C-alpha atoms as a PDB file:
ATOM      1  CA  UNK A   1     -54.754   3.507 -13.414  1.00  0.00           C
ATOM      2  CA  UNK A   2     -52.137   4.771 -11.009  1.00  0.00           C
ATOM      3  CA  UNK A   3     -48.529   4.952 -12.081  1.00  0.00           C
ATOM      4  CA  UNK A   4     -46.815   1.632 -11.663  1.00  0.00           C
ATOM      5  CA  UNK A   5     -43.288  -0.022 -11.498  1.00  0.00           C
ATOM      6  CA  UNK A   6     -43.246  -3.532 -12.871  1.00  0.00           C
ATOM      7  CA  UNK A   7     -39.646  -4.316 -11.861  1.00  0.00           C
ATOM      8  CA  UNK A   8     -38.553  -3.633 -15.530  1.00  0.00           C
ATOM      9  CA  UNK A   9     -39.921  -0.226 -16.368  1.00  0.00           C
ATOM     10  CA  UNK A  10     -42.143   2.654 -15.065  1.00  0.00           C
ATOM     11  CA  UNK A  11     -45.675   3.106 -16.339  1.00  0.00           C
ATOM     12  CA  UNK A  12     -47.227   6.613 -15.988  1.00  0.00           C
ATOM     13  CA  UNK A  13     -50.691   7.387 -14.708  1.00  0.00           C
ATOM     14  CA  UNK A  14     -53.353   6.637 -17.258  1.00  0.00           C
ATOM     15  CA  UNK A  15     -57.087   7.110 -17.689  1.00  0.00           C
ATOM     16  CA  UNK A  16     -59.561   4.174 -18.279  1.00  0.00           C
ATOM     17  CA  UNK A  17     -59.358   2.931 -21.889  1.00  0.00           C
ATOM     18  CA  UNK A  18     -55.917   4.565 -22.557  1.00  0.00           C
ATOM     19  CA  UNK A  19     -53.147   2.541 -24.213  1.00  0.00           C
ATOM     20  CA  UNK A  20     -49.794   3.592 -22.903  1.00  0.00           C
ATOM     21  CA  UNK A  21     -46.564   2.832 -24.802  1.00  0.00           C
ATOM     22  CA  UNK A  22     -43.014   2.905 -23.567  1.00  0.00           C
ATOM     23  CA  UNK A  23     -39.748   1.955 -25.251  1.00  0.00           C
ATOM     24  CA  UNK A  24     -37.691  -0.806 -24.084  1.00  0.00           C
ATOM     25  CA  UNK A  25     -35.655   0.062 -20.968  1.00  0.00           C
ATOM     26  CA  UNK A  26     -32.169   1.265 -21.337  1.00  0.00           C
ATOM     27  CA  UNK A  27     -30.444  -1.738 -19.782  1.00  0.00           C
ATOM     28  CA  UNK A  28     -31.585  -3.807 -22.821  1.00  0.00           C
ATOM     29  CA  UNK A  29     -29.289  -1.686 -25.026  1.00  0.00           C
ATOM     30  CA  UNK A  30     -26.376  -3.341 -23.155  1.00  0.00           C
ATOM     31  CA  UNK A  31     -27.568  -6.737 -24.468  1.00  0.00           C
ATOM     32  CA  UNK A  32     -28.827  -5.855 -27.850  1.00  0.00           C
ATOM     33  CA  UNK A  33     -28.350  -3.171 -30.425  1.00  0.00           C
ATOM     34  CA  UNK A  34     -30.936  -0.264 -30.712  1.00  0.00           C
ATOM     35  CA  UNK A  35     -32.447  -1.569 -33.909  1.00  0.00           C
ATOM     36  CA  UNK A  36     -33.631  -4.768 -32.094  1.00  0.00           C
ATOM     37  CA  UNK A  37     -35.366  -2.668 -29.424  1.00  0.00           C
ATOM     38  CA  UNK A  38     -39.168  -2.069 -29.766  1.00  0.00           C
ATOM     39  CA  UNK A  39     -42.110  -0.610 -27.904  1.00  0.00           C
ATOM     40  CA  UNK A  40     -44.236  -2.142 -25.254  1.00  0.00           C
ATOM     41  CA  UNK A  41     -47.860  -1.397 -24.533  1.00  0.00           C
ATOM     42  CA  UNK A  42     -50.283  -1.663 -21.675  1.00  0.00           C
ATOM     43  CA  UNK A  43     -53.898  -1.003 -21.442  1.00  0.00           C
ATOM     44  CA  UNK A  44     -55.691   0.723 -18.593  1.00  0.00           C
ATOM     45  CA  UNK A  45     -58.817  -1.275 -17.929  1.00  0.00           C
ATOM     46  CA  UNK A  46     -61.555  -1.230 -15.442  1.00  0.00           C
ATOM     47  CA  UNK A  47     -59.702  -3.918 -13.582  1.00  0.00           C
ATOM     48  CA  UNK A  48     -56.348  -2.104 -13.562  1.00  0.00           C
ATOM     49  CA  UNK A  49     -53.382  -2.498 -15.900  1.00  0.00           C
ATOM     50  CA  UNK A  50     -53.367  -5.310 -18.510  1.00  0.00           C
ATOM     51  CA  UNK A  51     -50.305  -7.437 -19.212  1.00  0.00           C
ATOM     52  CA  UNK A  52     -47.644  -5.993 -21.485  1.00  0.00           C
ATOM     53  CA  UNK A  53     -47.925  -6.676 -25.123  1.00  0.00           C
ATOM     54  CA  UNK A  54     -45.869  -7.709 -26.927  1.00  0.00           C
ATOM     55  CA  UNK A  55     -43.965  -9.427 -24.001  1.00  0.00           C
ATOM     56  CA  UNK A  56     -40.596  -7.934 -23.063  1.00  0.00           C
ATOM     57  CA  UNK A  57     -38.848 -11.004 -24.523  1.00  0.00           C
ATOM     58  CA  UNK A  58     -40.388 -10.197 -27.898  1.00  0.00           C
ATOM     59  CA  UNK A  59     -40.217  -6.387 -28.034  1.00  0.00           C
ATOM     60  CA  UNK A  60     -36.794  -5.970 -26.473  1.00  0.00           C
ATOM     61  CA  UNK A  61     -34.969  -8.888 -28.143  1.00  0.00           C
ATOM     62  CA  UNK A  62     -34.437 -11.079 -25.100  1.00  0.00           C
ATOM     63  CA  UNK A  63     -34.348 -14.789 -25.786  1.00  0.00           C
ATOM     64  CA  UNK A  64     -35.974 -16.555 -22.770  1.00  0.00           C
ATOM     65  CA  UNK A  65     -34.740 -19.948 -24.038  1.00  0.00           C
ATOM     66  CA  UNK A  66     -31.043 -19.294 -23.620  1.00  0.00           C
ATOM     67  CA  UNK A  67     -29.685 -21.883 -21.337  1.00  0.00           C
ATOM     68  CA  UNK A  68     -26.021 -21.254 -21.666  1.00  0.00           C
ATOM     69  CA  UNK A  69     -24.264 -18.580 -19.546  1.00  0.00           C
ATOM     70  CA  UNK A  70     -23.722 -15.591 -21.861  1.00  0.00           C
ATOM     71  CA  UNK A  71     -23.448 -11.826 -21.595  1.00  0.00           C
ATOM     72  CA  UNK A  72     -27.116 -11.403 -20.649  1.00  0.00           C
ATOM     73  CA  UNK A  73     -26.846 -13.747 -17.619  1.00  0.00           C
ATOM     74  CA  UNK A  74     -23.471 -12.060 -16.641  1.00  0.00           C
ATOM     75  CA  UNK A  75     -25.156  -8.671 -16.720  1.00  0.00           C
ATOM     76  CA  UNK A  76     -28.044  -9.748 -14.470  1.00  0.00           C
ATOM     77  CA  UNK A  77     -25.695 -11.583 -12.034  1.00  0.00           C
ATOM     78  CA  UNK A  78     -23.521  -8.434 -11.800  1.00  0.00           C
ATOM     79  CA  UNK A  79     -26.535  -6.234 -11.143  1.00  0.00           C
ATOM     80  CA  UNK A  80     -27.770  -8.472  -8.451  1.00  0.00           C
ATOM     81  CA  UNK A  81     -24.333  -8.658  -6.876  1.00  0.00           C
ATOM     82  CA  UNK A  82     -24.022  -4.912  -6.961  1.00  0.00           C
ATOM     83  CA  UNK A  83     -27.342  -4.165  -5.162  1.00  0.00           C
ATOM     84  CA  UNK A  84     -26.760  -6.944  -2.694  1.00  0.00           C
ATOM     85  CA  UNK A  85     -23.261  -5.439  -1.732  1.00  0.00           C
ATOM     86  CA  UNK A  86     -25.078  -1.961  -1.576  1.00  0.00           C
ATOM     87  CA  UNK A  87     -27.833  -3.173   0.732  1.00  0.00           C
ATOM     88  CA  UNK A  88     -25.401  -5.017   2.867  1.00  0.00           C
ATOM     89  CA  UNK A  89     -23.144  -2.061   3.330  1.00  0.00           C
ATOM     90  CA  UNK A  90     -26.159   0.152   4.157  1.00  0.00           C
ATOM     91  CA  UNK A  91     -27.297  -2.240   6.756  1.00  0.00           C
ATOM     92  CA  UNK A  92     -23.779  -2.635   8.452  1.00  0.00           C
ATOM     93  CA  UNK A  93     -23.471   1.224   8.463  1.00  0.00           C
ATOM     94  CA  UNK A  94     -26.960   1.579  10.041  1.00  0.00           C
ATOM     95  CA  UNK A  95     -26.218  -0.970  12.692  1.00  0.00           C
ATOM     96  CA  UNK A  96     -22.763   0.700  13.582  1.00  0.00           C
ATOM     97  CA  UNK A  97     -24.581   4.077  13.736  1.00  0.00           C
ATOM     98  CA  UNK A  98     -27.177   2.694  16.043  1.00  0.00           C
ATOM     99  CA  UNK A  99     -24.482   1.094  18.410  1.00  0.00           C
ATOM    100  CA  UNK A 100     -22.690   4.474  18.544  1.00  0.00           C
ATOM    101  CA  UNK A 101     -25.743   6.422  19.345  1.00  0.00           C
ATOM    102  CA  UNK A 102     -26.807   3.988  22.059  1.00  0.00           C
ATOM    103  CA  UNK A 103     -23.280   4.114  23.587  1.00  0.00           C
ATOM    104  CA  UNK A 104     -23.182   7.893  23.710  1.00  0.00           C
ATOM    105  CA  UNK A 105     -26.731   8.114  25.136  1.00  0.00           C
ATOM    106  CA  UNK A 106     -26.009   5.682  27.932  1.00  0.00           C
ATOM    107  CA  UNK A 107     -22.749   7.539  28.933  1.00  0.00           C
ATOM    108  CA  UNK A 108     -24.248  11.062  29.225  1.00  0.00           C
ATOM    109  CA  UNK A 109     -24.276  12.512  32.732  1.00  0.00           C
ATOM    110  CA  UNK A 110     -27.389  13.823  34.214  1.00  0.00           C
ATOM    111  CA  UNK A 111     -29.762  11.518  32.251  1.00  0.00           C
ATOM    112  CA  UNK A 112     -30.805   9.567  35.305  1.00  0.00           C
ATOM    113  CA  UNK A 113     -29.001   6.382  34.295  1.00  0.00           C
ATOM    114  CA  UNK A 114     -25.691   7.204  35.945  1.00  0.00           C
ATOM    115  CA  UNK A 115     -24.479   6.714  39.541  1.00  0.00           C
ATOM    116  CA  UNK A 116     -25.026   9.450  42.150  1.00  0.00           C
END
């Protein structure tokens, strides 16, 4: 099985039949104490990676039935806002750079695009 990123943690390469274990990702330490955090496993099967067992919710102490806004929700909203701002800044910077490059390219003498 090739290495894989499942949007929560990174799984290394494995041979068929291997059981790979990783500890809960570091960002769960913000939500819970270290004594709550466990280990997650995946099998490398002939059809690829199996589902994680136990599920992240069980192994890492995340309660999926929480309906009120709490620290966990605030953390995820903050991370989403941060990467959205980062991507937006990157996109705006790229657009400005492209405009500047196109302006300088069009105004260069001797490129065939100017007046004679």
